Coordinates of C-alpha atoms and ligand atoms in Angstrom, one line a residue:
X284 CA -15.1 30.2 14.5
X285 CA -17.6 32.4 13.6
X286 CA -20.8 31.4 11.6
X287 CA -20.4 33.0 7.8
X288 CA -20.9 31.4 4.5
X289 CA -17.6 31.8 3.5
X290 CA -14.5 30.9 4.2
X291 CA -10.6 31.9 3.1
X292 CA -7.8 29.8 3.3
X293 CA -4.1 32.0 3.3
X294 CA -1.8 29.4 1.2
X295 CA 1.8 29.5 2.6
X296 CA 4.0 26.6 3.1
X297 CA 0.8 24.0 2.4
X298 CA 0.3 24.2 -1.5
X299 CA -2.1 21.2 -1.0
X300 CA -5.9 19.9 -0.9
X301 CA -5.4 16.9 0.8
X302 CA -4.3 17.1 4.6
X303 CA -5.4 20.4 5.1
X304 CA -6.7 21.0 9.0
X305 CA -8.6 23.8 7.6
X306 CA -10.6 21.1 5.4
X307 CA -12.6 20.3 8.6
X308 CA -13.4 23.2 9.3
X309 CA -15.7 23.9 6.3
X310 CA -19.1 23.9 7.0
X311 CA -19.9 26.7 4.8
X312 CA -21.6 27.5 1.5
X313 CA -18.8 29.1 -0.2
X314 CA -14.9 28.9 -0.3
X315 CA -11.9 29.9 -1.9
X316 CA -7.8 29.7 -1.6
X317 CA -5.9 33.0 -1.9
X318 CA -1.7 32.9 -2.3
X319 CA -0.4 36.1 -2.0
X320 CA 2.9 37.3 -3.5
X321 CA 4.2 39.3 -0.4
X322 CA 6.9 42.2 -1.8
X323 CA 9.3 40.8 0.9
X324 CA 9.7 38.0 -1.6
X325 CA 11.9 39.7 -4.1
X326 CA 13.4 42.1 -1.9
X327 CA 16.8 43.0 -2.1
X328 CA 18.9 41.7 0.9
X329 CA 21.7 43.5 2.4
X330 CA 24.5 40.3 1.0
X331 CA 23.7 42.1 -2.5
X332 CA 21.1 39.9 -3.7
X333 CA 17.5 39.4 -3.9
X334 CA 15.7 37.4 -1.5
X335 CA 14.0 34.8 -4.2
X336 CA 15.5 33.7 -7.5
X337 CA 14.5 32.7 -10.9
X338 CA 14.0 28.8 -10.1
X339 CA 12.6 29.0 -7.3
X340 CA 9.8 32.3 -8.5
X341 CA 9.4 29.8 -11.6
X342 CA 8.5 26.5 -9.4
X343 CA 6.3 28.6 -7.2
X344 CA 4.2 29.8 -10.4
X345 CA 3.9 26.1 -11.5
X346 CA 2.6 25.3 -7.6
X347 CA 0.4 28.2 -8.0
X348 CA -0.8 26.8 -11.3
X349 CA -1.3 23.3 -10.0
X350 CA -3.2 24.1 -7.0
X351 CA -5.4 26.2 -9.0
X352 CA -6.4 23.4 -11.4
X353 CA -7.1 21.3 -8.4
X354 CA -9.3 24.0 -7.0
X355 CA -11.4 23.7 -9.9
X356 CA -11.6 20.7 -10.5
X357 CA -13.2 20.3 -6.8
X358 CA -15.4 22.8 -7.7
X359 CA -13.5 26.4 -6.3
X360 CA -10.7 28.4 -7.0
X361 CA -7.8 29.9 -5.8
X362 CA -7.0 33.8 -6.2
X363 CA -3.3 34.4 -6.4
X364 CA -3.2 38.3 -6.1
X365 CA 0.7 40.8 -4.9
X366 CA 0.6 42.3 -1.8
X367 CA 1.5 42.2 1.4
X368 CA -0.6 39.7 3.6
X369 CA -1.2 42.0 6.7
X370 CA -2.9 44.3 4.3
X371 CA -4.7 42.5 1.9
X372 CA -6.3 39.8 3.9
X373 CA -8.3 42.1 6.7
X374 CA -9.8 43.5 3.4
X375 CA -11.0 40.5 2.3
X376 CA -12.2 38.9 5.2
X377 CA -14.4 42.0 5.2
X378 CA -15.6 42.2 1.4
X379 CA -16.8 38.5 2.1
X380 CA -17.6 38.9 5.3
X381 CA -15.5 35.8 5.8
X382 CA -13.5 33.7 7.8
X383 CA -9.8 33.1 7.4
X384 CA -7.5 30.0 8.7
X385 CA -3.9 29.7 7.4
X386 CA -0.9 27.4 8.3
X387 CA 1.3 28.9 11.2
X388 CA 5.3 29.8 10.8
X389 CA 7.8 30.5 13.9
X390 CA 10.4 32.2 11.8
X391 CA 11.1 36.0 12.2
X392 CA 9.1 37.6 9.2
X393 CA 6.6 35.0 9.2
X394 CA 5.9 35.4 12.8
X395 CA 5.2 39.6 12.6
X396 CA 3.2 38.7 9.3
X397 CA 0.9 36.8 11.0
X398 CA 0.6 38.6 14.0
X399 CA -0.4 41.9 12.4
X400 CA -2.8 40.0 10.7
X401 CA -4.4 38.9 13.7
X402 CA -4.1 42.4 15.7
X403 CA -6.6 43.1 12.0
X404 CA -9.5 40.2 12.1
X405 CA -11.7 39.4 15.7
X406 CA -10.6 36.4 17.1
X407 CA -13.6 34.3 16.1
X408 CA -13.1 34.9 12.3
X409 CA -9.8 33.4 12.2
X410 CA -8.3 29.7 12.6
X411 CA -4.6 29.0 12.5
X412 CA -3.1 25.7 13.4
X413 CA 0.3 24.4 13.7
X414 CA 0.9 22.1 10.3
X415 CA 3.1 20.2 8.2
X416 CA 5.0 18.4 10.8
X417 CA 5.4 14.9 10.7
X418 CA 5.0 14.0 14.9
X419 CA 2.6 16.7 15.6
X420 CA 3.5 19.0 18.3
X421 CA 0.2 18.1 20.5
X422 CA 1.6 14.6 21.0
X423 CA 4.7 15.9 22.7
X424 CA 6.2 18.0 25.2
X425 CA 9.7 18.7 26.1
X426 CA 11.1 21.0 29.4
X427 CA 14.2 21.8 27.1
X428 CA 14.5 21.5 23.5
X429 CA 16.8 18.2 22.7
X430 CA 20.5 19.3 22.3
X431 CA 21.1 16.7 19.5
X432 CA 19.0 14.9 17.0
X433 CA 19.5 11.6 18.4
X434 CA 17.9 13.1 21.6
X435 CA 14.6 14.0 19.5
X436 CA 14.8 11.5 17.2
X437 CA 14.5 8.8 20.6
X438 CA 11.3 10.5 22.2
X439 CA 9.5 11.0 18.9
X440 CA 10.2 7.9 17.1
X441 CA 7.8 6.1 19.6
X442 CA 5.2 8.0 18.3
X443 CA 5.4 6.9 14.3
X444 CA 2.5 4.6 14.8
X445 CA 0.0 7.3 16.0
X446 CA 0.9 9.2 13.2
X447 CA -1.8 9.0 10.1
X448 CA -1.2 6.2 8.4
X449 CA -3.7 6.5 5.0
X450 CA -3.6 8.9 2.4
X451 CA -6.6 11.6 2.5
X452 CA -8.4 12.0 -0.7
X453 CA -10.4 15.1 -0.7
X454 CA -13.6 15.0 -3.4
X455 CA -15.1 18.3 -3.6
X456 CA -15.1 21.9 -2.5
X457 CA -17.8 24.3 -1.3
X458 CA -17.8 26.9 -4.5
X459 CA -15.6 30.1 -5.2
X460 CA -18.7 32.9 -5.8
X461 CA -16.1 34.1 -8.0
X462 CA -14.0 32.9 -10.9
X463 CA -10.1 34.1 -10.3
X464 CA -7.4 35.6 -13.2
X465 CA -5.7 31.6 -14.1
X466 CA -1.7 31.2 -13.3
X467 CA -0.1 30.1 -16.3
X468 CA 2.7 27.4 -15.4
X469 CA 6.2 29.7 -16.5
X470 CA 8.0 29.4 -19.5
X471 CA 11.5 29.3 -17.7
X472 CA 13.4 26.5 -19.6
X473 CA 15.4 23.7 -17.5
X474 CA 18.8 23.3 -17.5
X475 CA 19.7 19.8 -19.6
X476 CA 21.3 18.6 -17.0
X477 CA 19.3 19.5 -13.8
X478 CA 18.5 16.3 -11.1
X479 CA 15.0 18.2 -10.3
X480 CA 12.9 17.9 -14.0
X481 CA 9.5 17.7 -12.2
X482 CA 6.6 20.1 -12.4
X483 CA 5.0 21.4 -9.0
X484 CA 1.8 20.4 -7.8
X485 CA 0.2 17.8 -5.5
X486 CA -0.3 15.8 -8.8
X487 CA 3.3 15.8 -9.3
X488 CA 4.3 15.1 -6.2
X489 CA 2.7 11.5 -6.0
X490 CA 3.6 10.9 -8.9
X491 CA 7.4 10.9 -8.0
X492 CA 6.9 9.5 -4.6
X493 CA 5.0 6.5 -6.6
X494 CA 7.8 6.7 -8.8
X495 CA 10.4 6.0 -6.7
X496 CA 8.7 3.5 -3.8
X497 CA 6.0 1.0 -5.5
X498 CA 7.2 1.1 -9.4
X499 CA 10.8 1.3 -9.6
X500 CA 11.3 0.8 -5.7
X501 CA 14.1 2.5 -5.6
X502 CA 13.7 3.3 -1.9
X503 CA 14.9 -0.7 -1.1
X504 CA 18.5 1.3 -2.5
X505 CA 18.2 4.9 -0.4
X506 CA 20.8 4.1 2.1
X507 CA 22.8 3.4 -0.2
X508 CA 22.2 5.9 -2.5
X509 CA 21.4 9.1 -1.2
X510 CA 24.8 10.2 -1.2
X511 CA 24.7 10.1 -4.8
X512 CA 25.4 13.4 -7.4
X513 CA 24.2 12.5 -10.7
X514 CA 20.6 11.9 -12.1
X515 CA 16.9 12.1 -10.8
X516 CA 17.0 8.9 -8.5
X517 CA 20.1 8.8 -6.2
X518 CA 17.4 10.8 -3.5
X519 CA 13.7 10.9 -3.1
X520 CA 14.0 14.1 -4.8
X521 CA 10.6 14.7 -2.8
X522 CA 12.0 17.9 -1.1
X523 CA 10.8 20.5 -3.3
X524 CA 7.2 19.5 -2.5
X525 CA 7.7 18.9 0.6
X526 CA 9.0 22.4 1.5
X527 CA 6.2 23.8 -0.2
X528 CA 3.8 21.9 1.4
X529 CA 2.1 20.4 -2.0
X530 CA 2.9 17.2 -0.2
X531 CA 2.7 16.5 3.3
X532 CA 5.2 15.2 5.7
X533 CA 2.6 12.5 7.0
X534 CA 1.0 12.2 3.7
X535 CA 4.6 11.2 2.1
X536 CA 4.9 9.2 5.9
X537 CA 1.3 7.4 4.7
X538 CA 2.6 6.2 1.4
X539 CA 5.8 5.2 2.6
X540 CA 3.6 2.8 5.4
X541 CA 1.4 1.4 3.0
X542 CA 4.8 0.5 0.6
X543 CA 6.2 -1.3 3.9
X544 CA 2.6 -3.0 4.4
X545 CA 3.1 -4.3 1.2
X546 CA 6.7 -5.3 0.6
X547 CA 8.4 -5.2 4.0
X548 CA 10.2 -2.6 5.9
X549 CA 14.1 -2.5 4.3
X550 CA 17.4 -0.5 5.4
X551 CA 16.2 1.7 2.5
X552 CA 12.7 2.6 3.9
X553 CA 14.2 3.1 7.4
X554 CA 16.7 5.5 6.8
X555 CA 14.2 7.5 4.4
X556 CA 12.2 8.0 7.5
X557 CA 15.2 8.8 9.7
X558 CA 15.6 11.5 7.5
X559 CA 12.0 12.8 7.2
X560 CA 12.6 13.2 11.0
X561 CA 15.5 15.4 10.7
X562 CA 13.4 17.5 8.7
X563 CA 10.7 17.4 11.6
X564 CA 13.7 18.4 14.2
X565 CA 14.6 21.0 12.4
X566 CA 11.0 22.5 12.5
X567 CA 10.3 21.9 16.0
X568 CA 13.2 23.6 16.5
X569 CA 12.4 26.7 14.3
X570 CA 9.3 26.4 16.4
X571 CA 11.1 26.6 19.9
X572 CA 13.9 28.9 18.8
X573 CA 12.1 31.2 16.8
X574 CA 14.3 34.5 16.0
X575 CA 18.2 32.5 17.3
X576 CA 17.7 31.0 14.1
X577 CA 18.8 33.8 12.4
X578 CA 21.9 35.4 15.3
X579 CA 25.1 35.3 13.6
X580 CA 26.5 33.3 17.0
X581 CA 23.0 30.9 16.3
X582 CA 22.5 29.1 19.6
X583 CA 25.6 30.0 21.3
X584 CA 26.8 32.9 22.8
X585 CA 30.0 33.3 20.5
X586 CA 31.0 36.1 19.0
X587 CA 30.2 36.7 15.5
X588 CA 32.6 33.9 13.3
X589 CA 32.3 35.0 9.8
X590 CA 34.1 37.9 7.8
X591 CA 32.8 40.0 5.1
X592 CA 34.9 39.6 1.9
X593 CA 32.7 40.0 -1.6
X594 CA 35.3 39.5 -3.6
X595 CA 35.2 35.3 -1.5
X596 CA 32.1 35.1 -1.6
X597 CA 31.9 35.9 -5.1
X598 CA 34.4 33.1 -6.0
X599 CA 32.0 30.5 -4.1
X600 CA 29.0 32.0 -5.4
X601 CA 30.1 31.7 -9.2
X602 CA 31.5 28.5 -8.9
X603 CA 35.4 29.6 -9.0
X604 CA 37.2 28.9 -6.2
X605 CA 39.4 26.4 -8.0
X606 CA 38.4 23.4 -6.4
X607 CA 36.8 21.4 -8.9
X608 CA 34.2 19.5 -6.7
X609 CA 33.0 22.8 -4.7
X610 CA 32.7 24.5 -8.2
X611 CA 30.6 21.9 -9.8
X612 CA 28.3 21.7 -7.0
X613 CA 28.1 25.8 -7.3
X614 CA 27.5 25.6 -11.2
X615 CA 24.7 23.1 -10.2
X616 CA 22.7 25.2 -7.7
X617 CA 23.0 28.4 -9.9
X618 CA 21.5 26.6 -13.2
X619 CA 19.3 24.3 -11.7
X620 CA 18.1 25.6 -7.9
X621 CA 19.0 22.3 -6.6
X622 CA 22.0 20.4 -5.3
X623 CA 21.9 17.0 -3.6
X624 CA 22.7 17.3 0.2
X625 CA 26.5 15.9 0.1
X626 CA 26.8 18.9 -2.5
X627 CA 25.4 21.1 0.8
X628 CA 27.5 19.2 3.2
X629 CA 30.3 20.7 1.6
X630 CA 29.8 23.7 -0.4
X631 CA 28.7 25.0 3.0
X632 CA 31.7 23.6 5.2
X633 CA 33.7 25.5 2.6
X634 CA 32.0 28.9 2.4
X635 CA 32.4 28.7 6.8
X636 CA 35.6 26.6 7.6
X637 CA 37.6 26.9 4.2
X638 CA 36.9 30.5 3.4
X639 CA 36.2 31.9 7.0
X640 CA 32.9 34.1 5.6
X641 CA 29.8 34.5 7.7
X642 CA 27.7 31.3 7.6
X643 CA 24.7 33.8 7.1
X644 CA 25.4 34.9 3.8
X645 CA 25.5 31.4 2.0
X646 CA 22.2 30.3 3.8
X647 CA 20.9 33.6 2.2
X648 CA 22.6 32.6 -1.2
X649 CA 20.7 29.0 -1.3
X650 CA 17.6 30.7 0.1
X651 CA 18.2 32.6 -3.2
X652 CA 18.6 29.1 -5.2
X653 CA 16.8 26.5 -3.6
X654 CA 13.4 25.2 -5.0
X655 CA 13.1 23.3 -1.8
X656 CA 13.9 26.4 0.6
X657 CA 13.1 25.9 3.5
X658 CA 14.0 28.0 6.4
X659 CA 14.0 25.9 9.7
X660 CA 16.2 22.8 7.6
X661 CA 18.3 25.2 5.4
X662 CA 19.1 27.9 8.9
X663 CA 19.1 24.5 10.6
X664 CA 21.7 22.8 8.8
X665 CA 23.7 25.3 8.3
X666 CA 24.3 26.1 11.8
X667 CA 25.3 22.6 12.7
X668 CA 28.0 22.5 9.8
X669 CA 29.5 26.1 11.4
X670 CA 29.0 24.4 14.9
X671 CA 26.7 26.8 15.9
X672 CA 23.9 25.0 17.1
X673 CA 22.4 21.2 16.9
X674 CA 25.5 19.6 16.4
X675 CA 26.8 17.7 19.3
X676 CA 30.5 17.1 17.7
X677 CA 30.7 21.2 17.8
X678 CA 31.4 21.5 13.8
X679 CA 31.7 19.8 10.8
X680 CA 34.4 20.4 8.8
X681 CA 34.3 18.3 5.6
X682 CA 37.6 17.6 3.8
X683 CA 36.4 18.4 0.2
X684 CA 39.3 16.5 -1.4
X685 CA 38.5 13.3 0.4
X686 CA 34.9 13.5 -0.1
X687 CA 35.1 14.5 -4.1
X688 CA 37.8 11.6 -4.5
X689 CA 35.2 9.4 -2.9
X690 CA 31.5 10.5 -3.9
X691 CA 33.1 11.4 -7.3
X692 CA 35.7 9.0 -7.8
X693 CA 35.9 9.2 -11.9
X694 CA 35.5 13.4 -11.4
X695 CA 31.7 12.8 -13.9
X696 CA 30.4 14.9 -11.9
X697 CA 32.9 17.7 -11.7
X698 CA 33.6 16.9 -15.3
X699 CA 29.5 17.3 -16.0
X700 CA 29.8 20.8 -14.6
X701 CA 33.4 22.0 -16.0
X702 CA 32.3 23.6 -18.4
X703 CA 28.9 25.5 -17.4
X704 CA 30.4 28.6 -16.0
X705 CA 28.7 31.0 -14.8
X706 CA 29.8 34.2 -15.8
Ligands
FAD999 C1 23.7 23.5 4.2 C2 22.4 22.7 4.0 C3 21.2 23.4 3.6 C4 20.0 22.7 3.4 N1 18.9 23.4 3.1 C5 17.7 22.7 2.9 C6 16.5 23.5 2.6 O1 16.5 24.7 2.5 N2 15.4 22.7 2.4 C7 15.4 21.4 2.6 O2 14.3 20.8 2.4 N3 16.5 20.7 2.9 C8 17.7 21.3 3.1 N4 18.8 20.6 3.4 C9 18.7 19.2 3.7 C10 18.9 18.2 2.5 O3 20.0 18.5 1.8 C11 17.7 18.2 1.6 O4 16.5 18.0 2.3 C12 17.8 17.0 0.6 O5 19.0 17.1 -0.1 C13 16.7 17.0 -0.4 O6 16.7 16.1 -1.4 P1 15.8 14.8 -1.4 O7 14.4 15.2 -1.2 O8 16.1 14.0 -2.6 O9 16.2 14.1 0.0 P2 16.1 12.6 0.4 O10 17.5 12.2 0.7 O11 15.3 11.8 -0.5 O12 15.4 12.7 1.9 C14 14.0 12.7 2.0 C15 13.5 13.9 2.8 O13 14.1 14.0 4.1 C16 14.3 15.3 4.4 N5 15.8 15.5 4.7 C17 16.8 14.8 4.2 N6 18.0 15.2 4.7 C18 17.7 16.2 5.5 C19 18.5 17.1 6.3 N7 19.8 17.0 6.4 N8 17.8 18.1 7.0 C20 16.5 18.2 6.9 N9 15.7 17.4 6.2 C21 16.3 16.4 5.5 C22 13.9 16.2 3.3 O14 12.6 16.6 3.5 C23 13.9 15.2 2.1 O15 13.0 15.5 1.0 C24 20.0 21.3 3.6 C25 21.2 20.6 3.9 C26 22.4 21.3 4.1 C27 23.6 20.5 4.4

C-alpha cells in the first residue's frame, strides 16, 4: 500500500480488534474504523418484507456500540455514518488522503459493492483480504469444489494444527484525528423467554465462549446437547458473534485448543469443531459459487421447485400452520431473532417439502430474523434441506411429528410458545 498517515478500516462481517489482517498493516500515524449503514439494509424485498428486522438492526447497534468503546479504549474511534459504501468511502479516502482495507465477501451484493469501490480508489491505496475463515483459503486448493461435506471436511481437517492456535490481544491503536457521534446500545427490550440474552461485542463474546468451555464446561455435554430447544446452554450460542465477525472463527478455534490443552479433547469438543467446519464449508463454498447461491434451482439445473402462495407463507411466517412444534419454533424466531438449528431443520423442511413454497422466500424470512445471519450458512443450509445443492442424500425431509415427539417429548417447548402469538 501506499505511504499516508492514515489509514481506514470498512467494518463488515469482522466487528472485532483482535484478529484483524488489517492490524498488520498499520504503520501509520493516524487510524480510524468506519461501519456504514448501506440503504440496501432496510430495503424492501420483493417477498413483501424488508430486508433486515428489528433484532437483528437492534444487535447490530449494540455491535456498533461495543466496537466503538473498544476503539477508544485503544486509543481511536470508529465512525458509524448511512450511506451507501461505494459512495461514501472514495470520499473519505480522499478527505484523509487515506488508505482503506476491508474484509472481502463473494455474495451477489457484496461482491458489486466492493467492486465499485475499487473501480473508485488507485490500487495502492486499498488492501482487501479474504477473512474470517477458519482453514484459510491460502492453505488449500481444490480442482472442483467438494460435492459433500464429508469431502471437505477430510482435506481440511488435516490442516487444524496449522491453524492459529493463541488468542491475539491487541493493546493500542494509532489515534482517530477526530472524535466520532457515540452509538448508543438500543433500547429494544428482550423477549422473557429468548435463548440469545447476550449483548454484542467482542467483550461479550468471550465472555460466553468462557462461559460455556472453562467455567461451566458445558462443551464436555455438546454432542449431546445441541439438539436441545430450551434455555441459553443446550448450544454454544456463539453464532451471533460469529456471523458478525466480533469473534473470529480461529479466535473461537484458539480458545477451544487451549480448553483441550488443559482438560483433554472430549466427544463434546470434537463435534463443536465439526461444526465450526460446516460453517467454514459453507463459506468456501459462498466463495466458489458466488451468485448460484441465490438461483431458485441452487446448484442444479432443475426447474424452479417452489410456488408462490402468500396466504402459506403467511401461515408459516406467523406461526399458524397448526402444527404445534413448527409454530412454536415460528413464534420463537419472530420474538426473539433466534431459533436453535433443529428448530431450522424443520421449520425449513416444512416451508419446502410440507408446504411446496419456494425455498427462497423462507431464507429471505430468517435473513429478516436472524441475529446470526449469515448468508453462505443460512443460503447454504437451506439448499441442502430443498436438495438443491450440498446434500449428497438429494433432500431432507424431516418428519415434524417424529422429531417434536422426540426433541420435545413433554410438548414444554411447544407449550412455552402456545401462547405468544403473533398477530
Ligand atoms: C435452514 C437453516 C438456516 C441456517 N441459517 C444460519 C445462519 O443464517 N447463520 C448461521 O450462523 N447459522 C445458520 N444455520 C446453522 C445453525 O443452525 C446455526 O449456526 C446454529 O444453530 C447456531 O447456534 P449455536 O451458535 O448455538 O451453534 P452450536 O451448535 O453451538 O455450533 C457452533 C457453531 O458452529 C457453526 N454451525 C453449527 N451448525 C451449523 C450448520 N448447520 N451450518 C453452518 N454452521 C454451523 C455455527 O457457527 C455455530 O455458532 C442455519 C441452519 C439451518 C438448518
Amino acid at each position: 500500500m501506499s505511504t499516508s498517515t492514515t489509514h481506514i478500516h470498512w467494518f463488515r462481517n469482522d466487528l472485532r480488534v483482535s484478529d484483524q489482517p488489517f492490524i498488520s498493516e498499520l504503520n501509520v500515524q493516524h487510524h480510524f474504523g468506519v461501519y456504514l449503514i448501506d440503504p440496501s439494509l432496510f430495503a424492501q424485498l420483493p417477498w413483501g418484507f424488508r430486508k433486515t428486522g428489528i433484532h437483528r438492526a437492534a444487535f447490530l447497534r449494540s455491535q456498533l456500540s461495543a466496537l466503538q468503546t473498544t476503539y477508544r479504549k485503544l486509543g481511536s474511534d470508529l465512525l458509524v455514518l448511512y450511506g451507501k459504501p461505494e459512495e461514501v468511502l472514495p470520499e473519505l479516502v480522499a478527505k484523509y488522503n487515506a488508505t482503506l482495507s476491508f474484509q472481502q465477501e463473494y455474495a451477489t451484493e457484496e461482491r458489486t459493492v466492493q467492486t465499485r469501490i475499487l473501480q473508485k480508489i488507485p490500487k495502492n491505496r486499498v488492501f482487501t483480504y479474504h477473512g474470517n475463515f477458519l482453514v484459510h483459503p491460502k492453505m488449500f486448493s481444490f480442482h472442483e469444489f467438494p460435492k459433500s461435506f464429508s469431502g471437505f471436511r477430510k482435506k481440511v481437517e488435516k490442516l487444524l494444527p496449522n491453524v492459529q492456535r493463541y488468542p491475539e490481544i491487541i493493546n493500542s491503536l494509532p489515534a482517530s484525528t477526530e472524535v466520532f457521534q457515540t452509538i448508543r446500545p438500543n433500547c429494544v427490550s428482550l423477549h422473557p423467554k429468548t435463548v440469545f440474552p447476550f449483548n454484542g461485542g467482542e467483550l461479550a463474546a468471550h465472555t460466553r465462549l468462557q462461559h460455556y468451555l472453562s467455567q461451566t464446561r458445558k462443551i464436555d455435554h455438546y454432542k449431546r446437547t445441541r439438539n436441545g430447544l430450551l434455555g441459553t446452554d443446550y448450544s454454544s450460542k456463539m453464532s451471533p458473534w460469529l456471523s458478525t465477525g466480533a469473534l473470529s472463527v480461529s479466535n473461537v478455534y484458539a480458545e477451544l485448543y487451549q480448553y483441550e490443552q488443559q482438560n483433554g479433547a472430549n466427544e463434546g469438543t470434537n463435534w463443536f469443531v465439526f461444526e465450526l467446519l460446516w460453517r467454514d464449508y459453507f463459506r468456501h463454498a459462498g466463495k466458489y459459487y458466488q451468485d448460484k447461491l441465490f438461483r431458485a434451482s441452487g446448484l442444479t439445473n432443475a426447474p424452479s421447485p417452489g410456488k408462490m402462495d402468500k396466504a402459506l407463507f403467511h401461515k408459516w411466517a406467523s406461526g399458524e400452520t397448526g402444527n404445534s412444534f413448527i409454530d412454536a419454533n415460528m413464534r420463537e424466531l419472530f420474538h426473539t431473532g433466534y431459533i436453535s438449528n433443529r428448530g431450522r431443520q424443520n421449520t425449513a423442511s416444512y416451508l419446502v417439502h410440507e408446504l411446496g413454497l419456494d425455498w427462497r422466500w423462507g431464507a429471505a424470512w430468517f435473513e429478516h430474523h436472524l441475529l446470526d445471519y449469515d448468508v453462505y450458512s443460512n443460503q447454504g443450509n437451506w439448499m441442502y434441506i430443498a436438495g438443491l445443492g450440498f446434500n449428497p442424500k438429494g433432500k431432507s425431509v424431516f418428519d415434524t411429528h417424529f422429531q417434536s415427539q422426540h426433541y420435545d417429548p413433554k410438548g414444554a417447548y411447544s407449550k412455552q410458545w402456545e401462547v405468544e402469538r403473533i398477530n
